[in-house]
Amino acid sequence: MLTATLKDQAAMFRERRFATFFTGHVVSRLGDAPVPVAFALAAYQVSHSAAALTWVLLSLWGARFFLVATGGRLADRYDRVKVMIGADLLRLLAQGALAVIVVSPLALQSWHLCLSAALYGAGTALYNPAQIGLTPELVAEDRLQRANGLLSLVADVGFLLGPVLAGVLMSTVGFSWILWLDVASFAVNLVCLLRLVRLHTPLRRTAPFPAAAPSRSGTSADDAAQAADTDHRFRAGFAVMARYPWFSFGMALWFVVSLGIGLTAVAGPVIAVESLGGAGAWSVLATCLAIGSLLGSLAVMSTTKHHPWKAASVVVTLGAVLQFVALTLRDELPTAVLGASFALCALTTAACGIVWDTAYQSEIPERYISRLGSVDNFVNAAGIPAGMLLGGLLADHYDTVFLGVSVLLVLLCVPAARLAGHGKKATA
């Protein structure tokens, strides 16, 4: 079984298009890894206040939130590789300009960090939907889940290495070198993307729109969706979502999952300090999250079996609910059990996230993938901060919030699982 898996992985890398894209992706992700922690440390060093970090985060997430719709629209309308090139040029400019300021006689100020974060967030909002739509064009459909698993694995490794790299580099070579390394990683990715322009020949083609039965009014029941074929505005994506109700309920489920992630990011440290003995307990729980996410990506990547979203929607719900139950019973449970629940939740979220990506990349027509991918990014861009806000505002009522989120997850899981697998394939 392991030999067959390794052979299948090797065969995927023999495809020059995917190998070229993946090489640039790995280098870019490793360059990005220390940046979040380095930005946090730099923001605090500049202002000696947590307020600066808050504004940097708002600049990053705000730009992503407002431009994610534009990213999906551009990626569905124009060549996705060229959109990614433009996005990386923007991110390279953001980091390069800040690096120049850091080494110049000018004093680094908070607004410099905010502007760089906003440009970086804008580039990410343009890049991610294009990448989501590009991936199924680079690999055969039976290898799509494996490819998504590899991409998720790279993200998990970067998440684990990031704090360590940031700490080492900030204490040795300084903030400017972290920025220059990120600029260099974007340059490598740009070279790979430019090469991909010459190699790029999509494996999958846009399927013709299936004929629809007339409605009682005498017009097509799918007029709105057919209009979306030529309407590249973000709101046109909702007509496509109406055609694929399993996607709509799946997105609602993922919104609540993202809400839970943001809630845990705020409630976890508070609970660790108040109930589990201090900040050290939160370090253990955060490490369990990172390890669980890595194991989830490895689990999906190491199997040739295609996992259905129908089952995955149930699994991701169970993982999240079990974590909230453990948090509710925190006074009766040892930290090790809480850590296990965190690892299990992260594992199921990572693994089922790969299954979800593969499901809609396979079942949604190619011409809509990036727009619906931008909806996917929009949900994360909105859900996580909303969960953080919820955790901050309702700090005295965490048990009630955990119960409410768990109930929402279960209620959304039922229609998500029932409708899953009813989508039409993107290829004829």
CSV table of C-alpha atoms in Angstrom, one decimal:
chain,number,residue,atom,x,y,z
A,1,MET,CA,0.0,0.0,0.0
A,2,LEU,CA,2.8,2.4,1.0
A,3,THR,CA,4.8,1.5,-2.2
A,4,ALA,CA,1.8,2.2,-4.4
A,5,THR,CA,1.2,5.5,-2.6
A,6,LEU,CA,4.9,6.6,-3.1
A,7,LYS,CA,4.7,5.5,-6.8
A,8,ASP,CA,1.6,7.6,-7.3
A,9,GLN,CA,3.3,10.6,-5.7
A,10,ALA,CA,6.3,10.2,-7.9
A,11,ALA,CA,4.1,9.9,-11.0
A,12,MET,CA,2.4,13.2,-10.1
A,13,PHE,CA,5.8,15.0,-9.9
A,14,ARG,CA,6.8,13.6,-13.3
A,15,GLU,CA,4.1,15.9,-14.7
A,16,ARG,CA,6.1,19.0,-15.4
A,17,ARG,CA,3.2,21.4,-15.0
A,18,PHE,CA,2.4,20.3,-11.4
A,19,ALA,CA,6.1,19.9,-10.5
A,20,THR,CA,6.8,23.5,-11.7
A,21,PHE,CA,3.9,24.9,-9.8
A,22,PHE,CA,4.6,22.9,-6.6
A,23,THR,CA,8.3,23.9,-6.5
A,24,GLY,CA,7.4,27.6,-6.5
A,25,HIS,CA,4.6,27.0,-4.0
A,26,VAL,CA,6.9,25.3,-1.5
A,27,VAL,CA,9.6,28.0,-1.7
A,28,SER,CA,7.0,30.7,-1.4
A,29,ARG,CA,5.3,29.1,1.6
A,30,LEU,CA,8.6,28.6,3.4
A,31,GLY,CA,9.5,32.2,2.8
A,32,ASP,CA,6.1,33.2,4.2
A,33,ALA,CA,6.4,31.0,7.3
A,34,PRO,CA,8.2,33.3,9.7
A,35,VAL,CA,6.5,36.5,8.5
A,36,PRO,CA,3.3,36.5,10.8
A,37,VAL,CA,5.3,36.1,14.0
A,38,ALA,CA,8.0,38.5,12.8
A,39,PHE,CA,5.4,41.1,12.0
A,40,ALA,CA,3.9,40.7,15.5
A,41,LEU,CA,7.3,41.2,17.1
A,42,ALA,CA,8.2,44.1,14.9
A,43,ALA,CA,4.8,45.8,15.6
A,44,TYR,CA,5.3,45.5,19.3
A,45,GLN,CA,8.9,46.7,19.1
A,46,VAL,CA,7.8,49.8,17.2
A,47,SER,CA,5.0,50.9,19.4
A,48,HIS,CA,5.5,49.0,22.7
A,49,SER,CA,1.7,48.3,22.6
A,50,ALA,CA,-0.6,45.6,21.5
A,51,ALA,CA,-2.6,48.2,19.6
A,52,ALA,CA,-0.1,48.2,16.8
A,53,LEU,CA,-0.4,44.5,16.3
A,54,THR,CA,-4.2,44.8,16.2
A,55,TRP,CA,-4.0,47.4,13.4
A,56,VAL,CA,-1.6,45.3,11.4
A,57,LEU,CA,-4.0,42.3,11.7
A,58,LEU,CA,-7.0,44.4,10.7
A,59,SER,CA,-5.1,45.8,7.7
A,60,LEU,CA,-4.2,42.2,6.6
A,61,TRP,CA,-7.6,40.7,7.1
A,62,GLY,CA,-9.5,43.8,5.9
A,63,ALA,CA,-7.7,43.8,2.6
A,64,ARG,CA,-8.4,40.0,2.2
A,65,PHE,CA,-12.0,40.5,3.1
A,66,PHE,CA,-12.8,43.3,0.7
A,67,LEU,CA,-10.8,41.9,-2.3
A,68,VAL,CA,-11.5,38.2,-2.1
A,69,ALA,CA,-14.6,38.6,-4.4
A,70,THR,CA,-12.5,40.5,-6.9
A,71,GLY,CA,-9.9,37.7,-6.8
A,72,GLY,CA,-12.5,35.1,-7.7
A,73,ARG,CA,-14.0,37.2,-10.5
A,74,LEU,CA,-10.6,37.9,-12.1
A,75,ALA,CA,-9.4,34.3,-11.9
A,76,ASP,CA,-12.6,33.0,-13.7
A,77,ARG,CA,-12.4,35.7,-16.3
A,78,TYR,CA,-8.7,35.8,-17.1
A,79,ASP,CA,-5.7,33.4,-17.3
A,80,ARG,CA,-5.3,32.1,-13.7
A,81,VAL,CA,-1.5,31.8,-13.9
A,82,LYS,CA,-1.2,35.4,-15.0
A,83,VAL,CA,-3.5,36.5,-12.2
A,84,MET,CA,-1.2,34.7,-9.7
A,85,ILE,CA,1.8,36.4,-11.2
A,86,GLY,CA,0.2,39.8,-10.7
A,87,ALA,CA,-0.8,38.9,-7.1
A,88,ASP,CA,2.8,37.8,-6.3
A,89,LEU,CA,4.2,41.0,-7.8
A,90,LEU,CA,2.0,42.9,-5.4
A,91,ARG,CA,3.1,40.9,-2.4
A,92,LEU,CA,6.8,41.2,-3.5
A,93,LEU,CA,6.3,45.0,-3.7
A,94,ALA,CA,4.7,45.0,-0.2
A,95,GLN,CA,7.6,43.1,1.5
A,96,GLY,CA,10.4,44.7,-0.6
A,97,ALA,CA,9.3,48.3,0.1
A,98,LEU,CA,9.1,47.6,3.8
A,99,ALA,CA,12.5,45.9,3.8
A,100,VAL,CA,14.0,49.0,2.1
A,101,ILE,CA,12.4,51.2,4.8
A,102,VAL,CA,13.7,49.0,7.6
A,103,VAL,CA,17.4,49.3,6.4
A,104,SER,CA,17.0,53.0,5.5
A,105,PRO,CA,17.7,55.9,7.8
A,106,LEU,CA,13.9,56.4,8.1
A,107,ALA,CA,12.4,55.3,11.4
A,108,LEU,CA,10.1,52.3,11.0
A,109,GLN,CA,6.5,53.3,12.0
A,110,SER,CA,3.3,51.3,12.6
A,111,TRP,CA,1.7,52.7,9.5
A,112,HIS,CA,4.5,51.2,7.4
A,113,LEU,CA,3.7,47.8,8.8
A,114,CYS,CA,-0.1,48.4,8.2
A,115,LEU,CA,0.4,49.4,4.6
A,116,SER,CA,2.6,46.5,3.9
A,117,ALA,CA,0.1,44.1,5.5
A,118,ALA,CA,-2.8,45.6,3.5
A,119,LEU,CA,-0.9,45.1,0.2
A,120,TYR,CA,0.1,41.6,1.2
A,121,GLY,CA,-3.5,40.8,2.1
A,122,ALA,CA,-4.7,42.2,-1.2
A,123,GLY,CA,-2.2,40.0,-3.1
A,124,THR,CA,-3.3,36.9,-1.1
A,125,ALA,CA,-7.0,37.7,-1.9
A,126,LEU,CA,-6.1,37.7,-5.6
A,127,TYR,CA,-3.8,34.7,-5.5
A,128,ASN,CA,-5.7,32.1,-3.5
A,129,PRO,CA,-8.9,31.8,-5.7
A,130,ALA,CA,-6.7,31.6,-8.8
A,131,GLN,CA,-4.7,28.8,-7.2
A,132,ILE,CA,-7.9,26.9,-6.3
A,133,GLY,CA,-9.0,27.0,-9.9
A,134,LEU,CA,-5.6,26.1,-11.3
A,135,THR,CA,-4.9,23.0,-9.3
A,136,PRO,CA,-7.5,20.8,-11.0
A,137,GLU,CA,-6.0,21.9,-14.4
A,138,LEU,CA,-2.6,20.6,-13.5
A,139,VAL,CA,-3.4,17.1,-12.3
A,140,ALA,CA,-5.8,14.4,-13.4
A,141,GLU,CA,-9.0,14.1,-11.4
A,142,ASP,CA,-8.1,10.9,-9.7
A,143,ARG,CA,-5.0,12.6,-8.3
A,144,LEU,CA,-6.7,15.8,-7.3
A,145,GLN,CA,-7.2,14.8,-3.6
A,146,ARG,CA,-3.6,13.8,-3.4
A,147,ALA,CA,-2.4,17.1,-4.8
A,148,ASN,CA,-4.6,19.1,-2.4
A,149,GLY,CA,-3.2,17.0,0.4
A,150,LEU,CA,0.3,17.9,-0.6
A,151,LEU,CA,-0.6,21.6,-0.7
A,152,SER,CA,-2.2,21.4,2.7
A,153,LEU,CA,0.9,19.5,4.1
A,154,VAL,CA,3.2,22.3,2.9
A,155,ALA,CA,0.9,24.9,4.8
A,156,ASP,CA,1.0,22.7,7.9
A,157,VAL,CA,4.8,22.4,7.8
A,158,GLY,CA,5.1,26.2,7.4
A,159,PHE,CA,2.8,26.7,10.3
A,160,LEU,CA,4.9,24.5,12.5
A,161,LEU,CA,8.3,26.0,11.4
A,162,GLY,CA,7.1,29.6,11.3
A,163,PRO,CA,7.5,30.6,15.0
A,164,VAL,CA,10.8,28.8,15.3
A,165,LEU,CA,12.2,30.4,12.2
A,166,ALA,CA,10.9,33.8,13.2
A,167,GLY,CA,12.5,33.5,16.7
A,168,VAL,CA,15.9,32.5,15.4
A,169,LEU,CA,16.0,35.0,12.5
A,170,MET,CA,14.7,37.9,14.6
A,171,SER,CA,17.4,37.3,17.3
A,172,THR,CA,20.2,36.8,14.8
A,173,VAL,CA,19.9,38.6,11.4
A,174,GLY,CA,16.9,40.8,12.2
A,175,PHE,CA,13.5,41.7,10.7
A,176,SER,CA,14.9,43.1,7.4
A,177,TRP,CA,16.4,39.7,6.5
A,178,ILE,CA,13.1,38.0,7.1
A,179,LEU,CA,11.5,40.4,4.6
A,180,TRP,CA,14.3,39.9,2.1
A,181,LEU,CA,14.0,36.1,2.3
A,182,ASP,CA,10.2,36.5,1.7
A,183,VAL,CA,10.9,38.7,-1.3
A,184,ALA,CA,13.4,36.1,-2.6
A,185,SER,CA,10.8,33.3,-2.2
A,186,PHE,CA,8.2,35.3,-4.2
A,187,ALA,CA,10.8,35.9,-6.9
A,188,VAL,CA,11.4,32.1,-7.1
A,189,ASN,CA,7.7,31.5,-7.3
A,190,LEU,CA,7.3,34.1,-10.1
A,191,VAL,CA,10.0,32.4,-12.1
A,192,CYS,CA,8.1,29.1,-11.7
A,193,LEU,CA,4.8,30.7,-12.7
A,194,LEU,CA,6.4,32.4,-15.8
A,195,ARG,CA,7.7,28.9,-16.8
A,196,LEU,CA,4.2,27.5,-16.2
A,197,VAL,CA,2.7,30.0,-18.6
A,198,ARG,CA,4.7,28.3,-21.4
A,199,LEU,CA,3.9,24.8,-20.1
A,200,HIS,CA,0.3,25.4,-19.1
A,201,THR,CA,-2.3,23.3,-21.0
A,202,PRO,CA,-5.4,22.6,-18.9
A,203,LEU,CA,-6.2,18.9,-18.4
A,204,ARG,CA,-9.8,19.7,-17.9
A,205,ARG,CA,-12.1,21.6,-20.2
A,206,THR,CA,-15.2,23.7,-19.4
A,207,ALA,CA,-18.2,21.5,-19.9
A,208,PRO,CA,-21.2,22.9,-21.9
A,209,PHE,CA,-24.0,24.1,-19.7
A,210,PRO,CA,-26.5,21.2,-19.4
A,211,ALA,CA,-30.0,21.8,-20.8
A,212,ALA,CA,-32.6,22.7,-18.2
A,213,ALA,CA,-36.2,21.9,-18.1
A,214,PRO,CA,-38.6,24.8,-18.5
A,215,SER,CA,-40.2,26.2,-15.3
A,216,ARG,CA,-44.0,26.7,-14.9
A,217,SER,CA,-43.6,30.3,-16.0
A,218,GLY,CA,-42.2,29.1,-19.4
A,219,THR,CA,-38.7,30.2,-18.7
A,220,SER,CA,-35.7,28.1,-17.9
A,221,ALA,CA,-35.3,27.2,-14.2
A,222,ASP,CA,-31.6,27.8,-14.6
A,223,ASP,CA,-31.7,31.2,-16.3
A,224,ALA,CA,-29.9,32.8,-13.4
A,225,ALA,CA,-27.1,30.2,-13.5
A,226,GLN,CA,-26.8,30.5,-17.3
A,227,ALA,CA,-26.6,34.3,-16.9
A,228,ALA,CA,-23.8,33.7,-14.5
A,229,ASP,CA,-21.8,32.1,-17.3
A,230,THR,CA,-21.2,35.5,-18.8
A,231,ASP,CA,-21.6,37.6,-15.6
A,232,HIS,CA,-18.3,37.7,-13.8
A,233,ARG,CA,-19.4,39.7,-10.9
A,234,PHE,CA,-19.0,38.2,-7.5
A,235,ARG,CA,-22.7,38.2,-6.8
A,236,ALA,CA,-23.2,36.0,-9.9
A,237,GLY,CA,-21.6,33.3,-8.0
A,238,PHE,CA,-24.6,33.0,-5.7
A,239,ALA,CA,-26.7,32.0,-8.8
A,240,VAL,CA,-24.2,29.2,-9.2
A,241,MET,CA,-24.5,28.3,-5.5
A,242,ALA,CA,-28.3,28.0,-6.0
A,243,ARG,CA,-27.7,25.4,-8.6
A,244,TYR,CA,-25.5,23.4,-6.2
A,245,PRO,CA,-27.3,23.5,-2.9
A,246,TRP,CA,-24.8,21.0,-1.4
A,247,PHE,CA,-22.1,23.6,-1.9
A,248,SER,CA,-24.3,26.3,-0.1
A,249,PHE,CA,-24.9,24.1,2.9
A,250,GLY,CA,-21.2,23.0,2.9
A,251,MET,CA,-20.2,26.6,3.0
A,252,ALA,CA,-22.5,27.4,5.9
A,253,LEU,CA,-21.0,24.5,7.8
A,254,TRP,CA,-17.5,25.7,7.1
A,255,PHE,CA,-18.4,29.2,8.2
A,256,VAL,CA,-19.4,27.8,11.7
A,257,VAL,CA,-16.2,25.7,11.7
A,258,SER,CA,-14.2,28.8,11.0
A,259,LEU,CA,-16.2,30.7,13.7
A,260,GLY,CA,-15.1,27.9,16.1
A,261,ILE,CA,-11.5,28.3,15.1
A,262,GLY,CA,-11.5,32.0,15.8
A,263,LEU,CA,-13.4,31.4,19.0
A,264,THR,CA,-10.9,28.8,20.2
A,265,ALA,CA,-8.0,31.2,19.3
A,266,VAL,CA,-9.3,33.7,21.9
A,267,ALA,CA,-11.0,31.4,24.4
A,268,GLY,CA,-8.2,28.9,24.5
A,269,PRO,CA,-5.5,31.1,26.0
A,270,VAL,CA,-8.1,32.6,28.5
A,271,ILE,CA,-9.2,29.1,29.6
A,272,ALA,CA,-5.6,27.9,29.8
A,273,VAL,CA,-4.6,30.8,32.2
A,274,GLU,CA,-7.8,30.6,34.3
A,275,SER,CA,-8.4,26.9,34.5
A,276,LEU,CA,-5.4,24.9,33.3
A,277,GLY,CA,-2.5,26.4,35.2
A,278,GLY,CA,-1.1,29.1,32.9
A,279,ALA,CA,0.3,30.0,29.5
A,280,GLY,CA,2.3,26.8,29.4
A,281,ALA,CA,-1.0,24.8,29.0
A,282,TRP,CA,-2.0,26.9,26.0
A,283,SER,CA,1.4,26.2,24.4
A,284,VAL,CA,0.6,22.5,24.8
A,285,LEU,CA,-2.8,22.9,23.3
A,286,ALA,CA,-1.5,25.0,20.4
A,287,THR,CA,1.1,22.4,19.7
A,288,CYS,CA,-1.6,19.7,19.6
A,289,LEU,CA,-3.5,21.8,17.1
A,290,ALA,CA,-0.5,22.1,14.8
A,291,ILE,CA,0.4,18.4,15.1
A,292,GLY,CA,-3.2,17.3,14.5
A,293,SER,CA,-3.4,19.5,11.4
A,294,LEU,CA,-0.2,18.0,10.0
A,295,LEU,CA,-1.4,14.5,10.7
A,296,GLY,CA,-4.7,15.2,9.0
A,297,SER,CA,-3.0,16.3,5.8
A,298,LEU,CA,-0.7,13.3,5.9
A,299,ALA,CA,-3.6,10.9,6.4
A,300,VAL,CA,-5.4,12.1,3.3
A,301,MET,CA,-2.3,12.4,1.2
A,302,SER,CA,-1.1,8.9,2.0
A,303,THR,CA,-4.2,7.1,0.7
A,304,THR,CA,-5.4,6.5,-2.9
A,305,LYS,CA,-9.0,6.2,-1.8
A,306,HIS,CA,-11.3,9.1,-2.8
A,307,HIS,CA,-13.1,10.2,0.4
A,308,PRO,CA,-16.7,11.5,-0.1
A,309,TRP,CA,-17.7,14.9,1.2
A,310,LYS,CA,-20.9,13.2,2.6
A,311,ALA,CA,-18.9,11.4,5.2
A,312,ALA,CA,-16.4,14.2,5.7
A,313,SER,CA,-19.1,16.7,6.6
A,314,VAL,CA,-20.1,14.4,9.5
A,315,VAL,CA,-16.5,13.8,10.6
A,316,VAL,CA,-15.5,17.5,10.7
A,317,THR,CA,-18.7,18.2,12.8
A,318,LEU,CA,-17.9,15.5,15.3
A,319,GLY,CA,-14.3,16.7,15.6
A,320,ALA,CA,-15.3,20.3,16.4
A,321,VAL,CA,-18.2,19.3,18.7
A,322,LEU,CA,-15.9,17.0,20.7
A,323,GLN,CA,-13.4,19.8,21.2
A,324,PHE,CA,-16.1,22.1,22.5
A,325,VAL,CA,-17.4,19.4,24.8
A,326,ALA,CA,-13.9,18.9,26.2
A,327,LEU,CA,-13.6,22.7,26.7
A,328,THR,CA,-16.9,22.8,28.5
A,329,LEU,CA,-15.7,19.9,30.8
A,330,ARG,CA,-12.3,21.5,31.3
A,331,ASP,CA,-12.4,21.5,35.1
A,332,GLU,CA,-13.0,17.7,35.1
A,333,LEU,CA,-10.6,16.7,32.4
A,334,PRO,CA,-6.7,16.6,32.5
A,335,THR,CA,-4.8,18.8,30.1
A,336,ALA,CA,-3.7,15.7,28.1
A,337,VAL,CA,-7.3,14.9,27.3
A,338,LEU,CA,-8.0,18.5,26.2
A,339,GLY,CA,-4.9,18.3,24.1
A,340,ALA,CA,-6.1,15.1,22.4
A,341,SER,CA,-9.4,16.8,21.6
A,342,PHE,CA,-7.6,19.7,20.1
A,343,ALA,CA,-5.4,17.4,18.0
A,344,LEU,CA,-8.5,15.4,16.9
A,345,CYS,CA,-10.4,18.6,15.9
A,346,ALA,CA,-7.4,19.9,13.9
A,347,LEU,CA,-6.9,16.5,12.3
A,348,THR,CA,-10.5,16.3,11.1
A,349,THR,CA,-10.6,19.9,10.0
A,350,ALA,CA,-7.4,19.6,7.9
A,351,ALA,CA,-8.4,16.2,6.4
A,352,CYS,CA,-12.0,17.2,5.7
A,353,GLY,CA,-10.9,20.5,4.3
A,354,ILE,CA,-8.9,18.7,1.7
A,355,VAL,CA,-11.9,16.5,0.9
A,356,TRP,CA,-14.1,19.6,0.6
A,357,ASP,CA,-11.6,21.3,-1.8
A,358,THR,CA,-11.4,18.2,-4.0
A,359,ALA,CA,-15.2,17.8,-4.0
A,360,TYR,CA,-16.0,21.2,-5.4
A,361,GLN,CA,-13.0,21.3,-7.7
A,362,SER,CA,-14.3,18.0,-9.2
A,363,GLU,CA,-18.1,18.7,-9.2
A,364,ILE,CA,-18.3,22.5,-10.0
A,365,PRO,CA,-17.8,23.5,-13.7
A,366,GLU,CA,-14.3,24.8,-14.3
A,367,ARG,CA,-15.5,28.2,-15.3
A,368,TYR,CA,-17.0,28.8,-11.9
A,369,ILE,CA,-14.3,27.3,-9.6
A,370,SER,CA,-12.4,30.4,-8.8
A,371,ARG,CA,-15.5,32.4,-8.0
A,372,LEU,CA,-16.8,29.8,-5.7
A,373,GLY,CA,-13.2,29.4,-4.4
A,374,SER,CA,-13.4,33.1,-3.5
A,375,VAL,CA,-16.6,32.4,-1.6
A,376,ASP,CA,-14.7,29.7,0.2
A,377,ASN,CA,-11.9,32.2,1.1
A,378,PHE,CA,-14.5,34.9,2.0
A,379,VAL,CA,-16.1,32.5,4.5
A,380,ASN,CA,-12.7,32.0,6.2
A,381,ALA,CA,-11.9,35.7,6.0
A,382,ALA,CA,-15.2,36.4,7.8
A,383,GLY,CA,-15.7,33.4,10.0
A,384,ILE,CA,-12.3,33.4,11.9
A,385,PRO,CA,-12.4,37.2,12.9
A,386,ALA,CA,-16.1,36.8,13.8
A,387,GLY,CA,-15.2,34.0,16.1
A,388,MET,CA,-12.4,36.0,17.6
A,389,LEU,CA,-14.8,38.9,18.2
A,390,LEU,CA,-17.3,36.5,19.8
A,391,GLY,CA,-14.6,35.1,22.1
A,392,GLY,CA,-13.7,38.6,23.2
A,393,LEU,CA,-17.2,39.9,23.8
A,394,LEU,CA,-18.6,36.8,25.6
A,395,ALA,CA,-15.7,35.9,27.7
A,396,ASP,CA,-17.9,35.4,30.7
A,397,HIS,CA,-20.3,32.9,28.9
A,398,TYR,CA,-17.9,30.5,27.1
A,399,ASP,CA,-19.9,27.4,28.0
A,400,THR,CA,-23.1,28.8,26.5
A,401,VAL,CA,-21.2,29.9,23.4
A,402,PHE,CA,-19.6,26.4,23.0
A,403,LEU,CA,-23.0,24.8,23.3
A,404,GLY,CA,-24.6,27.2,20.8
A,405,VAL,CA,-21.8,26.7,18.2
A,406,SER,CA,-22.0,22.9,18.7
A,407,VAL,CA,-25.8,22.9,18.1
A,408,LEU,CA,-25.3,25.0,14.9
A,409,LEU,CA,-22.7,22.6,13.6
A,410,VAL,CA,-25.1,19.6,14.1
A,411,LEU,CA,-28.0,21.4,12.5
A,412,LEU,CA,-26.0,22.3,9.5
A,413,CYS,CA,-24.3,18.9,9.2
A,414,VAL,CA,-27.6,17.1,8.6
A,415,PRO,CA,-28.5,18.9,5.3
A,416,ALA,CA,-24.8,19.1,4.3
A,417,ALA,CA,-24.5,15.4,4.5
A,418,ARG,CA,-27.9,14.6,2.9
A,419,LEU,CA,-27.2,16.8,-0.1
A,420,ALA,CA,-23.5,15.9,-0.6
A,421,GLY,CA,-22.7,13.9,-3.7
A,422,HIS,CA,-25.7,15.2,-5.7
A,423,GLY,CA,-23.6,17.7,-7.7
A,424,LYS,CA,-23.0,17.3,-11.4
A,425,LYS,CA,-19.5,16.6,-12.6
A,426,ALA,CA,-17.5,19.4,-14.2
A,427,THR,CA,-16.5,17.3,-17.1
A,428,ALA,CA,-18.9,15.8,-19.7
